mmCIF file of C-alpha atoms in Angstrom:
data_model
loop_
_atom_site.group_PDB
_atom_site.id
_atom_site.type_symbol
_atom_site.label_atom_id
_atom_site.label_comp_id
_atom_site.label_asym_id
_atom_site.label_seq_id
_atom_site.Cartn_x
_atom_site.Cartn_y
_atom_site.Cartn_z
ATOM 1 C CA MET A 1 11.089 -18.258 -0.330
ATOM 2 C CA ARG A 2 11.637 -19.931 -4.005
ATOM 3 C CA ALA A 3 8.752 -21.401 -6.249
ATOM 4 C CA GLY A 4 8.696 -25.206 -5.780
ATOM 5 C CA ASP A 5 9.128 -24.948 -1.869
ATOM 6 C CA ASP A 6 6.761 -26.875 0.299
ATOM 7 C CA ALA A 7 3.742 -24.588 1.221
ATOM 8 C CA GLY A 8 3.853 -25.788 4.760
ATOM 9 C CA ARG A 9 7.322 -24.259 5.196
ATOM 10 C CA ALA A 10 6.880 -21.467 2.749
ATOM 11 C CA ILE A 11 3.817 -19.711 3.772
ATOM 12 C CA PRO A 12 4.751 -19.612 7.666
ATOM 13 C CA ALA A 13 8.147 -18.239 6.382
ATOM 14 C CA LEU A 14 6.368 -15.495 4.469
ATOM 15 C CA PHE A 15 4.390 -14.810 7.393
ATOM 16 C CA GLU A 16 7.246 -14.189 9.523
ATOM 17 C CA SER A 17 8.945 -11.947 6.985
ATOM 18 C CA HIS A 18 5.820 -10.139 5.721
ATOM 19 C CA GLY A 19 3.064 -10.590 8.409
ATOM 20 C CA ALA A 20 3.796 -6.932 9.949
ATOM 21 C CA ARG A 21 3.363 -5.189 6.564
ATOM 22 C CA VAL A 22 0.321 -7.197 5.416
ATOM 23 C CA ARG A 23 -1.324 -6.464 8.907
ATOM 24 C CA ALA A 24 -0.930 -2.763 8.325
ATOM 25 C CA LEU A 25 -2.112 -3.099 4.820
ATOM 26 C CA ALA A 26 -5.201 -4.827 6.268
ATOM 27 C CA LEU A 27 -5.727 -2.151 8.862
ATOM 28 C CA LYS A 28 -5.480 0.721 6.223
ATOM 29 C CA LEU A 29 -7.698 -1.198 3.646
ATOM 30 C CA CYS A 30 -10.308 -2.707 6.139
ATOM 31 C CA ARG A 31 -10.276 0.602 8.432
ATOM 32 C CA ASN A 32 -11.125 -1.569 11.769
ATOM 33 C CA ALA A 33 -9.233 -4.214 13.533
ATOM 34 C CA ALA A 34 -11.858 -6.914 13.557
ATOM 35 C CA ASP A 35 -11.958 -6.800 9.794
ATOM 36 C CA ALA A 36 -8.299 -6.442 9.377
ATOM 37 C CA ASP A 37 -7.856 -9.630 11.301
ATOM 38 C CA ASP A 38 -10.437 -11.634 9.245
ATOM 39 C CA MET A 39 -8.528 -10.197 6.205
ATOM 40 C CA MET A 40 -5.134 -11.090 7.240
ATOM 41 C CA GLN A 41 -6.217 -14.554 8.119
ATOM 42 C CA GLU A 42 -7.970 -14.716 4.497
ATOM 43 C CA VAL A 43 -4.676 -13.701 2.928
ATOM 44 C CA PHE A 44 -2.623 -16.452 4.273
ATOM 45 C CA LEU A 45 -4.946 -19.162 3.893
ATOM 46 C CA ARG A 46 -5.241 -18.137 0.057
ATOM 47 C CA ALA A 47 -1.735 -17.902 -0.078
ATOM 48 C CA TYR A 48 -1.351 -21.506 1.045
ATOM 49 C CA ARG A 49 -3.925 -22.733 -1.119
ATOM 50 C CA ARG A 50 -2.308 -20.890 -4.034
ATOM 51 C CA TRP A 51 1.130 -21.544 -3.300
ATOM 52 C CA SER A 52 1.422 -24.002 -6.291
ATOM 53 C CA THR A 53 0.596 -21.148 -8.850
ATOM 54 C CA PHE A 54 3.795 -19.034 -7.411
ATOM 55 C CA ARG A 55 6.388 -19.260 -10.280
ATOM 56 C CA GLY A 56 8.975 -17.013 -8.973
ATOM 57 C CA GLU A 57 8.786 -14.361 -11.619
ATOM 58 C CA ALA A 58 8.085 -11.930 -8.909
ATOM 59 C CA ASP A 59 9.137 -11.263 -5.398
ATOM 60 C CA ALA A 60 7.118 -13.528 -2.995
ATOM 61 C CA GLY A 61 6.326 -10.356 -0.961
ATOM 62 C CA THR A 62 4.861 -8.783 -3.967
ATOM 63 C CA TRP A 63 2.688 -12.068 -4.740
ATOM 64 C CA LEU A 64 1.535 -11.660 -1.233
ATOM 65 C CA TYR A 65 0.413 -8.240 -1.321
ATOM 66 C CA THR A 66 -1.435 -8.829 -4.683
ATOM 67 C CA ILE A 67 -3.393 -11.513 -3.014
ATOM 68 C CA ALA A 68 -3.916 -8.991 -0.145
ATOM 69 C CA ALA A 69 -5.246 -6.610 -2.762
ATOM 70 C CA ARG A 70 -7.667 -8.662 -4.364
ATOM 71 C CA ALA A 71 -9.038 -10.085 -0.895
ATOM 72 C CA CYS A 72 -9.492 -6.387 -0.047
ATOM 73 C CA ARG A 73 -11.320 -5.998 -3.347
ATOM 74 C CA ASP A 74 -13.627 -8.822 -2.787
ATOM 75 C CA ARG A 75 -14.270 -7.888 0.785
ATOM 76 C CA LEU A 76 -15.387 -4.204 -0.321
ATOM 77 C CA ARG A 77 -17.521 -5.796 -3.121
ATOM 78 C CA ARG A 78 -19.350 -8.143 -0.488
ATOM 79 C CA LYS A 79 -20.041 -5.100 1.881
ATOM 80 C CA GLY A 80 -21.667 -3.032 -0.710
ATOM 81 C CA GLY A 81 -19.448 -1.965 -3.435
ATOM 82 C CA ILE A 82 -16.624 0.481 -3.884
ATOM 83 C CA ASP A 83 -16.732 4.221 -2.901
ATOM 84 C CA ARG A 84 -16.118 5.922 -6.198
ATOM 85 C CA ARG A 85 -15.999 9.499 -4.971
ATOM 86 C CA MET A 86 -13.047 11.403 -6.945
ATOM 87 C CA PRO A 87 -11.923 14.861 -5.447
ATOM 88 C CA ALA A 88 -11.802 17.608 -7.903
ATOM 89 C CA VAL A 89 -8.284 18.080 -9.039
ATOM 90 C CA SER A 90 -8.977 21.963 -8.671
ATOM 91 C CA GLN A 91 -9.590 21.481 -4.971
ATOM 92 C CA LEU A 92 -6.359 19.612 -4.477
ATOM 93 C CA MET A 93 -3.609 21.606 -6.443
ATOM 94 C CA PRO A 94 -1.639 23.773 -4.303
ATOM 95 C CA TRP A 95 -1.426 26.778 -6.575
ATOM 96 C CA GLY A 96 -4.252 28.783 -5.083
ATOM 97 C CA GLU A 97 -2.948 28.345 -1.555
ATOM 98 C CA THR A 98 -0.942 31.322 0.282
ATOM 99 C CA THR A 99 0.825 29.166 2.785
ATOM 100 C CA VAL A 100 3.083 26.417 3.076
ATOM 101 C CA MET A 101 3.990 23.961 5.866
ATOM 102 C CA ALA A 102 6.689 25.577 8.116
ATOM 103 C CA VAL A 103 8.327 22.391 8.597
ATOM 104 C CA ALA A 104 8.510 21.916 4.710
ATOM 105 C CA ALA A 105 9.946 25.456 4.357
ATOM 106 C CA ALA A 106 12.540 24.690 6.640
ATOM 107 C CA PRO A 107 13.011 21.013 6.745
ATOM 108 C CA GLU A 108 16.079 20.720 9.033
ATOM 109 C CA GLU A 109 14.142 22.084 11.910
ATOM 110 C CA HIS A 110 10.865 21.416 13.855
ATOM 111 C CA GLU A 111 11.406 17.620 14.172
ATOM 112 C CA ALA A 112 8.391 17.309 16.621
ATOM 113 C CA GLU A 113 6.109 18.967 13.911
ATOM 114 C CA ARG A 114 7.511 16.678 11.257
ATOM 115 C CA HIS A 115 6.204 13.687 13.427
ATOM 116 C CA GLU A 116 2.949 15.280 13.856
ATOM 117 C CA ALA A 117 2.537 15.678 9.958
ATOM 118 C CA VAL A 118 3.495 11.892 9.657
ATOM 119 C CA ALA A 119 0.794 10.903 11.990
ATOM 120 C CA ARG A 120 -1.777 13.028 10.132
ATOM 121 C CA VAL A 121 -1.103 11.624 6.900
ATOM 122 C CA GLN A 122 -1.174 7.909 8.285
ATOM 123 C CA ARG A 123 -4.652 8.924 9.878
ATOM 124 C CA ALA A 124 -5.694 10.444 6.907
ATOM 125 C CA ILE A 125 -5.107 7.463 4.349
ATOM 126 C CA SER A 126 -8.165 5.778 6.077
ATOM 127 C CA ASP A 127 -10.463 8.813 4.922
ATOM 128 C CA LEU A 128 -9.326 8.282 1.408
ATOM 129 C CA PRO A 129 -12.181 6.820 -0.981
ATOM 130 C CA GLU A 130 -11.525 3.080 -1.442
ATOM 131 C CA HIS A 131 -10.488 3.588 -4.998
ATOM 132 C CA LEU A 132 -7.672 5.830 -4.292
ATOM 133 C CA ARG A 133 -6.968 4.232 -0.732
ATOM 134 C CA VAL A 134 -6.201 0.905 -1.985
ATOM 135 C CA PRO A 135 -3.544 1.919 -5.012
ATOM 136 C CA VAL A 136 -1.930 4.303 -2.846
ATOM 137 C CA ILE A 137 -1.634 1.588 -0.056
ATOM 138 C CA MET A 138 -0.329 -1.103 -2.498
ATOM 139 C CA LYS A 139 2.386 1.386 -4.087
ATOM 140 C CA GLU A 140 3.559 3.471 -1.360
ATOM 141 C CA VAL A 141 2.920 1.330 1.849
ATOM 142 C CA ALA A 142 3.488 -2.108 0.461
ATOM 143 C CA GLY A 143 6.037 -0.847 -1.792
ATOM 144 C CA MET A 144 4.809 -2.365 -4.969
ATOM 145 C CA SER A 145 5.691 -1.127 -8.408
ATOM 146 C CA VAL A 146 3.026 0.979 -10.487
ATOM 147 C CA GLU A 147 3.031 -2.068 -12.793
ATOM 148 C CA ASP A 148 2.424 -4.921 -10.080
ATOM 149 C CA THR A 149 -0.303 -2.713 -8.525
ATOM 150 C CA ALA A 150 -2.147 -2.163 -11.806
ATOM 151 C CA ARG A 151 -1.768 -6.034 -12.431
ATOM 152 C CA ALA A 152 -3.039 -6.904 -8.972
ATOM 153 C CA LEU A 153 -6.149 -4.582 -9.278
ATOM 154 C CA GLY A 154 -6.848 -5.494 -13.000
ATOM 155 C CA LEU A 155 -6.486 -1.610 -13.993
ATOM 156 C CA ALA A 156 -4.409 0.001 -16.648
ATOM 157 C CA GLU A 157 -1.297 1.567 -15.427
ATOM 158 C CA ASN A 158 -2.418 5.085 -16.314
ATOM 159 C CA THR A 159 -5.429 4.713 -14.126
ATOM 160 C CA ILE A 160 -3.173 3.710 -11.174
ATOM 161 C CA LYS A 161 -0.909 6.881 -11.970
ATOM 162 C CA THR A 162 -3.950 9.028 -11.936
ATOM 163 C CA ARG A 163 -5.258 7.722 -8.782
ATOM 164 C CA LEU A 164 -1.879 7.880 -7.089
ATOM 165 C CA HIS A 165 -1.381 11.284 -7.898
ATOM 166 C CA ARG A 166 -4.914 12.404 -6.559
ATOM 167 C CA ALA A 167 -4.348 10.468 -3.410
ATOM 168 C CA ARG A 168 -0.858 11.918 -2.893
ATOM 169 C CA LEU A 169 -2.310 15.403 -3.134
ATOM 170 C CA ALA A 170 -5.337 14.629 -0.911
ATOM 171 C CA LEU A 171 -3.020 13.424 1.628
ATOM 172 C CA ARG A 172 -0.793 16.351 1.429
ATOM 173 C CA LYS A 173 -4.027 18.596 1.805
ATOM 174 C CA ALA A 174 -5.098 16.764 4.940
ATOM 175 C CA MET A 175 -1.430 16.818 6.468
ATOM 176 C CA SER A 176 -0.947 20.680 5.941
ATOM 177 C CA ALA A 177 -4.585 21.685 7.124
ATOM 178 C CA LYS A 178 -3.765 21.777 10.930
ATOM 179 C CA ALA A 179 0.029 22.465 10.407
ATOM 180 C CA ARG A 180 2.074 25.590 11.436
ATOM 181 C CA SER A 181 2.240 27.452 8.190
ATOM 182 C CA VAL A 182 4.301 30.418 6.882
ATOM 183 C CA ASP A 183 3.328 32.532 3.749
ATOM 184 C CA ALA A 184 3.985 30.878 0.477
ATOM 185 C CA PRO A 185 6.945 32.082 -1.561
ATOM 186 C CA ALA A 186 5.639 33.911 -4.549
ATOM 187 C CA PRO A 187 6.263 31.528 -7.944
ATOM 188 C CA ILE A 188 8.593 32.804 -10.288
ATOM 189 C CA PHE A 189 7.725 31.044 -13.498
ATOM 190 C CA ASP A 190 4.135 30.813 -15.278
ATOM 191 C CA ARG A 191 1.788 28.501 -13.657
ATOM 192 C CA GLN A 192 2.154 25.779 -16.478
ATOM 193 C CA VAL A 193 5.689 25.624 -15.576
ATOM 194 C CA CYS A 194 4.885 24.803 -12.094
ATOM 195 C CA VAL A 195 2.136 22.268 -13.222
ATOM 196 C CA ASP A 196 4.661 20.609 -15.458
ATOM 197 C CA LEU A 197 7.306 20.363 -12.876
ATOM 198 C CA LEU A 198 4.541 18.759 -10.481
ATOM 199 C CA LYS A 199 3.566 16.025 -13.110
ATOM 200 C CA ALA A 200 7.434 15.349 -13.280
ATOM 201 C CA LYS A 201 7.719 15.117 -9.464
ATOM 202 C CA MET A 202 4.771 12.731 -9.625
ATOM 203 C CA ASP A 203 6.288 10.542 -12.123
ATOM 204 C CA ALA A 204 9.608 10.350 -10.199
ATOM 205 C CA MET A 205 7.513 9.281 -7.212
ATOM 206 C CA ASP A 206 5.787 6.654 -9.438
ATOM 207 C CA ARG A 207 9.119 4.990 -10.251
ATOM 208 C CA GLY A 208 10.669 5.017 -6.894
ATOM 209 C CA GLY A 209 10.177 5.834 -2.921
ATOM 210 C CA ALA A 210 10.656 9.265 -1.523
ATOM 211 C CA SER A 211 14.430 8.846 -1.713
ATOM 212 C CA ALA A 212 14.167 9.006 -5.516
ATOM 213 C CA GLY A 213 13.186 12.549 -5.594
ATOM 214 C CA LEU A 214 13.212 14.504 -8.461
ATOM 215 C CA THR A 215 16.461 15.835 -10.028
ATOM 216 C CA VAL A 216 16.022 19.555 -11.182
ATOM 217 C CA PRO A 217 18.619 22.253 -11.296
ATOM 218 C CA LYS A 218 17.789 24.444 -8.459
ATOM 219 C CA ALA A 219 17.532 27.574 -11.030
ATOM 220 C CA GLU A 220 14.417 25.808 -12.546
ATOM 221 C CA LEU A 221 12.776 25.173 -9.242
ATOM 222 C CA CYS A 222 11.228 28.136 -7.296
ATOM 223 C CA ALA A 223 11.112 28.116 -3.666
ATOM 224 C CA ARG A 224 7.036 27.567 -3.680
ATOM 225 C CA CYS A 225 7.524 24.384 -5.802
ATOM 226 C CA SER A 226 10.416 23.265 -3.526
ATOM 227 C CA ALA A 227 8.251 23.632 -0.358
ATOM 228 C CA VAL A 228 5.255 21.758 -1.947
ATOM 229 C CA PHE A 229 7.626 18.975 -3.295
ATOM 230 C CA ARG A 230 9.044 18.530 0.280
ATOM 231 C CA GLU A 231 5.480 18.205 1.517
ATOM 232 C CA LEU A 232 4.882 15.523 -0.992
ATOM 233 C CA ASP A 233 7.857 13.674 0.018
ATOM 234 C CA MET A 234 6.888 13.868 3.734
ATOM 235 C CA VAL A 235 3.502 12.250 2.494
ATOM 236 C CA GLN A 236 5.312 9.366 0.547
ATOM 237 C CA SER A 237 7.698 9.201 3.763
ATOM 238 C CA ALA A 238 4.804 8.699 6.000
ATOM 239 C CA CYS A 239 3.409 5.913 4.150
ATOM 240 C CA GLU A 240 6.563 4.129 3.839
ATOM 241 C CA GLN A 241 7.018 4.185 7.729
ATOM 242 C CA ILE A 242 3.375 2.179 8.070
ATOM 243 C CA GLY A 243 3.669 -1.580 9.092
ATOM 244 C CA THR A 244 6.792 -1.670 11.145
ATOM 245 C CA GLY A 245 5.376 -2.890 14.482
ATOM 246 C CA PRO A 246 4.953 -6.483 15.470
ATOM 247 C CA VAL A 247 1.769 -8.593 14.508
ATOM 248 C CA PRO A 248 -0.413 -8.966 17.578
ATOM 249 C CA GLU A 249 -0.148 -12.358 19.349
ATOM 250 C CA ARG A 250 -3.450 -13.218 19.110
ATOM 251 C CA VAL A 251 -3.431 -12.899 15.496
ATOM 252 C CA ARG A 252 -0.219 -14.438 15.190
ATOM 253 C CA THR A 253 -1.558 -17.406 16.935
ATOM 254 C CA LEU A 254 -5.007 -17.605 14.865
ATOM 255 C CA VAL A 255 -3.203 -17.452 11.418
ATOM 256 C CA LEU A 256 -0.494 -20.075 12.368
ATOM 257 C CA ARG A 257 -3.085 -22.516 13.997
ATOM 258 C CA GLU A 258 -5.146 -22.090 10.621
ATOM 259 C CA LEU A 259 -2.049 -22.948 8.445
ATOM 260 C CA ARG A 260 -1.131 -25.958 10.547
ATOM 261 C CA ALA A 261 -4.749 -27.186 10.283
ATOM 262 C CA LEU A 262 -4.761 -26.875 6.513
ATOM 263 C CA GLU A 263 -1.189 -28.562 6.498
ATOM 264 C CA GLU A 264 -2.439 -31.597 8.743
ATOM 265 C CA GLN A 265 -5.576 -31.779 6.261
ATOM 266 C CA ARG A 266 -3.235 -31.843 3.191
ATOM 267 C CA ALA A 267 -0.899 -34.415 4.794
ATOM 268 C CA ALA A 268 -4.180 -36.609 5.708
ATOM 269 C CA SER A 269 -5.955 -36.201 2.512
ATOM 270 C CA PRO A 270 -3.982 -38.807 0.297
ATOM 271 C CA ARG A 271 -4.599 -41.469 3.039
ATOM 272 C CA ARG A 272 -8.496 -40.677 3.237
ATOM 273 C CA GLY A 273 -10.238 -42.696 0.463
ATOM 274 C CA ARG A 274 -6.540 -44.435 -0.697
ATOM 275 C CA LYS A 275 -8.048 -47.946 -1.851
ATOM 276 C CA PRO A 276 -5.941 -50.985 -1.247
ATOM 277 C CA ARG A 277 -3.427 -51.825 -3.616
ATOM 278 C CA ALA A 278 -5.272 -54.913 -4.972
ATOM 279 C CA ALA A 279 -8.485 -52.647 -5.550
ATOM 280 C CA ARG A 280 -6.103 -50.042 -7.340
ATOM 281 C CA ALA A 281 -5.022 -52.839 -9.559
ATOM 282 C CA GLY A 282 -8.435 -54.114 -10.601
ATOM 283 C CA ILE A 283 -8.236 -57.372 -8.846
#
């Protein structure tokens, strides 16, 4: 879709190409199917009405996800405000832990355990407080940049980064809580070195997906940090896998029907109240 395309063709096409991902976003943002269905309908109706504002400066999908983020924010405010709980960083940092996930310590093995870990992450997203859940969904699930996420939510980029870092650490904690574990290797550097490396890893994740990784010479990355970073990669990969299923047929029917109704109203509106030519000429 390009800026200037007719809304009656562009928005149904956006629904076909991005509907499954918007549905996944709605389910994670709203945390129940009924609200997700309402939100999905709201997103595409807003997109139809605002299509004339799309200038093509960003990807049409990013534009659509921005509408979804704002629709979620509006819905949360109507339902009584946003949950501002903030997990303490000291409770999320891995340095006091004595174990790491077995699947992260030996990533080429235990494929079944890896699938279970992914499922735990996807469930845990719904338990995050809203101000952490929304940015991590927009960045990691929708694939938006930090800059676009900040713009969509009306927040500073550094605020988005702080929330993303805490969300990832919280999801890592939830993922590893019930996983088979092995003893954590002893760190070989001072803690500050590990802290600095963790920040560099998070910054790399901010810039790209899980495949972006962090390029650090092996001699500078101890086995403990390496296992923790693999766990963080698993968290990000689990988020990226959300939203690959089809849109339920009842939801598809509802949204496309509402879009057709809007298109029919738009087509009819110039004729309703159109005066005869003589009257328009002042005769």
